[in-house]
PDB file of C-alpha atoms in Angstrom:
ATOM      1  CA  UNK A  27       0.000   0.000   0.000  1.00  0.00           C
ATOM      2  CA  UNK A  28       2.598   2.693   0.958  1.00  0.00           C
ATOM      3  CA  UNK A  29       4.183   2.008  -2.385  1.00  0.00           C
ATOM      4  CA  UNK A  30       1.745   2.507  -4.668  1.00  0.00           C
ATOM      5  CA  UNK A  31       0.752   5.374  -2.460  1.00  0.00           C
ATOM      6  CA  UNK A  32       4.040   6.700  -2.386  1.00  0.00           C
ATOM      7  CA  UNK A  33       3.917   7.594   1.595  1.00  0.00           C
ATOM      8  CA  UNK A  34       5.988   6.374   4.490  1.00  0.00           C
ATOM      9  CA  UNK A  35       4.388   3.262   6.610  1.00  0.00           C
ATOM     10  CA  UNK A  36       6.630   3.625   9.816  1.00  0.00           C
ATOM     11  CA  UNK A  37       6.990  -0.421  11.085  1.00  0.00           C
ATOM     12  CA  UNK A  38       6.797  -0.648  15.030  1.00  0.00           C
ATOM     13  CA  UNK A  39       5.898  -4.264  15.401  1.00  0.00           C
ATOM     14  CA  UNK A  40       6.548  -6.189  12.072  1.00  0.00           C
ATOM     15  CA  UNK A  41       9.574  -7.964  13.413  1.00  0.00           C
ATOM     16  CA  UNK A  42      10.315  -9.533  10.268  1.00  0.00           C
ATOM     17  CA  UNK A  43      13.674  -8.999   8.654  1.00  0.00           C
ATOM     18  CA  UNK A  44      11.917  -8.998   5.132  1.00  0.00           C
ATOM     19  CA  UNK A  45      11.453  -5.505   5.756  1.00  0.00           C
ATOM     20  CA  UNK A  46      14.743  -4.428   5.715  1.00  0.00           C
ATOM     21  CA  UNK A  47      15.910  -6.941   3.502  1.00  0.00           C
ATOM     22  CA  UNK A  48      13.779  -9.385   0.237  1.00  0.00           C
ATOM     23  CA  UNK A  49      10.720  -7.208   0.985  1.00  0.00           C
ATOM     24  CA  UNK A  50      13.005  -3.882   1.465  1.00  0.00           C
ATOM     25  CA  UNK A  51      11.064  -0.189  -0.074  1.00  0.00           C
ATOM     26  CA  UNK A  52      12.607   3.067   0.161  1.00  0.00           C
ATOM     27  CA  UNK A  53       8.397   3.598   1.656  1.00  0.00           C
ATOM     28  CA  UNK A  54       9.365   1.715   4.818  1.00  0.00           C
ATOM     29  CA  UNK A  55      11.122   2.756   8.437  1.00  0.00           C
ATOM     30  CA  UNK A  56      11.686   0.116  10.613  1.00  0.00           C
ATOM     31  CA  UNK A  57      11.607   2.026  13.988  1.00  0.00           C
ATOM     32  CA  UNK A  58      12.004  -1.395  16.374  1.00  0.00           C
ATOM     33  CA  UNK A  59      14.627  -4.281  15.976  1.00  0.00           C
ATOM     34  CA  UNK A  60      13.720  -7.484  13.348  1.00  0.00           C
ATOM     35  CA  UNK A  61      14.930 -10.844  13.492  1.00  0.00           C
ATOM     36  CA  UNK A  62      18.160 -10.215  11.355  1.00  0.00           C
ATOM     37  CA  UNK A  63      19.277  -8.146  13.915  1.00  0.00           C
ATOM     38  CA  UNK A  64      18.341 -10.136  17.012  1.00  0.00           C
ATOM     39  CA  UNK A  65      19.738 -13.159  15.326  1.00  0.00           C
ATOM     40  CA  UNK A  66      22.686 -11.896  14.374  1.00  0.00           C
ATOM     41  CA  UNK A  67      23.835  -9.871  17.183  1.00  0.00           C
ATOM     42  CA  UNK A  68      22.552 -12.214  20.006  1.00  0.00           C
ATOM     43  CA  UNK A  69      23.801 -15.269  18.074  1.00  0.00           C
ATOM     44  CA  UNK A  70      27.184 -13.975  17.505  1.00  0.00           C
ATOM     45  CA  UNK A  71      28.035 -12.484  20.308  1.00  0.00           C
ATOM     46  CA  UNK A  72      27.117 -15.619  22.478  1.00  0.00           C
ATOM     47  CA  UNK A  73      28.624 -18.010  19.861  1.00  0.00           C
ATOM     48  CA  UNK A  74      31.935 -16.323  20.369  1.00  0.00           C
ATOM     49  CA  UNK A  75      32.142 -16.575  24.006  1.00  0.00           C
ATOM     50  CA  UNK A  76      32.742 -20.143  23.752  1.00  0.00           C
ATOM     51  CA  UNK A  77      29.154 -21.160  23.447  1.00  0.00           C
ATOM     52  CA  UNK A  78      28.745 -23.013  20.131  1.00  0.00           C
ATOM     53  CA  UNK A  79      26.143 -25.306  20.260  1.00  0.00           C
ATOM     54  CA  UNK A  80      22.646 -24.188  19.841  1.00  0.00           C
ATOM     55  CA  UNK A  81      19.352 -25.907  20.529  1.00  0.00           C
ATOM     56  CA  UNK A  82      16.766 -23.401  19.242  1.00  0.00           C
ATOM     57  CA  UNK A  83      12.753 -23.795  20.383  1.00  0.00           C
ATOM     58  CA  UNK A  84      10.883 -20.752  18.368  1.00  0.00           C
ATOM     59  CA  UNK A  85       6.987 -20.202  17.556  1.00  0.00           C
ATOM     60  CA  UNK A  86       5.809 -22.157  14.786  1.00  0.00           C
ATOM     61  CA  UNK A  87       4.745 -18.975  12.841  1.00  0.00           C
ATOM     62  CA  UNK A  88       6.640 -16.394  10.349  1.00  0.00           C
ATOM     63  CA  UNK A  89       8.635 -14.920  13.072  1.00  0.00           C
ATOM     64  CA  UNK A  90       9.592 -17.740  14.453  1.00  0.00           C
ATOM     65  CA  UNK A  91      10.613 -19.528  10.822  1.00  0.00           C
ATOM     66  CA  UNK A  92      12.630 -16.516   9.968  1.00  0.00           C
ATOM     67  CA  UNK A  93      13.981 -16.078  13.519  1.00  0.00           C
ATOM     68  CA  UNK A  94      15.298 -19.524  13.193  1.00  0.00           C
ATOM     69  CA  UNK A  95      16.864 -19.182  10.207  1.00  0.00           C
ATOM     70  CA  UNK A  96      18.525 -15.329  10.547  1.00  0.00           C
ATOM     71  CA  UNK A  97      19.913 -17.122  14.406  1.00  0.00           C
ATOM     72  CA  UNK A  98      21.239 -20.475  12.039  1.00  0.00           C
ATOM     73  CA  UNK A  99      23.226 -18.408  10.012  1.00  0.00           C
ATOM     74  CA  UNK A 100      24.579 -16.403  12.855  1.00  0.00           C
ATOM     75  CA  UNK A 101      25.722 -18.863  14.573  1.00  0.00           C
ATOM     76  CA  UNK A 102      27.064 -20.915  11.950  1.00  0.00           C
ATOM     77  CA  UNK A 103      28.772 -17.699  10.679  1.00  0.00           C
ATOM     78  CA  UNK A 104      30.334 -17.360  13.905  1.00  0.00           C
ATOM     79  CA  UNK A 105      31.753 -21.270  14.050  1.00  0.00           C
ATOM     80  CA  UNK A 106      29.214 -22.612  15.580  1.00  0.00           C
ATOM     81  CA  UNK A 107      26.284 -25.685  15.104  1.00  0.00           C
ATOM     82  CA  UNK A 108      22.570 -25.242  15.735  1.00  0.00           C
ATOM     83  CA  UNK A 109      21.504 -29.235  16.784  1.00  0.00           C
TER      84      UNK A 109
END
């Protein structure tokens, strides 16, 4: 909608990374944290403190798919293994 409308939809709640990334307009601002950034920042960051092996439980819903799979690469990136 804020596309074709050419107007600004601020994002407080969407959570989903494909805002910022696949599904990314110059009609969005993201004003709260997605799952790219929670993955990668929590799953990094933790991962490099000697904590490499991950067991992840998530909702069985969009955030939680792509919450799952933002934290997998993480934490693979960072030497790591998600079990």
């Amino acid at each position: 909608v804020s596309r074709r409308a050419r107007k600004l939809a601020i994002l407080t709640g969407s959570l989903s990374a494909d805002f910022t990334g696949s599904s990314c307009s110059p009609y969005f601002a993201n004003w709260a944290i997605d799952t790219w950034t929670q993955a990668n920042v929590l799953g990094r960051e933790i991962t490099n403190k000697d904590n490499d092996t991950w067991y992840i439980i998530a909702t069985n819903n969009k955030f939680g798919n792509d919450l799952t799979a933002d934290a997998q690469r993480a934490i693979q990136a960072a030497g790591g293994r998600v079990i």
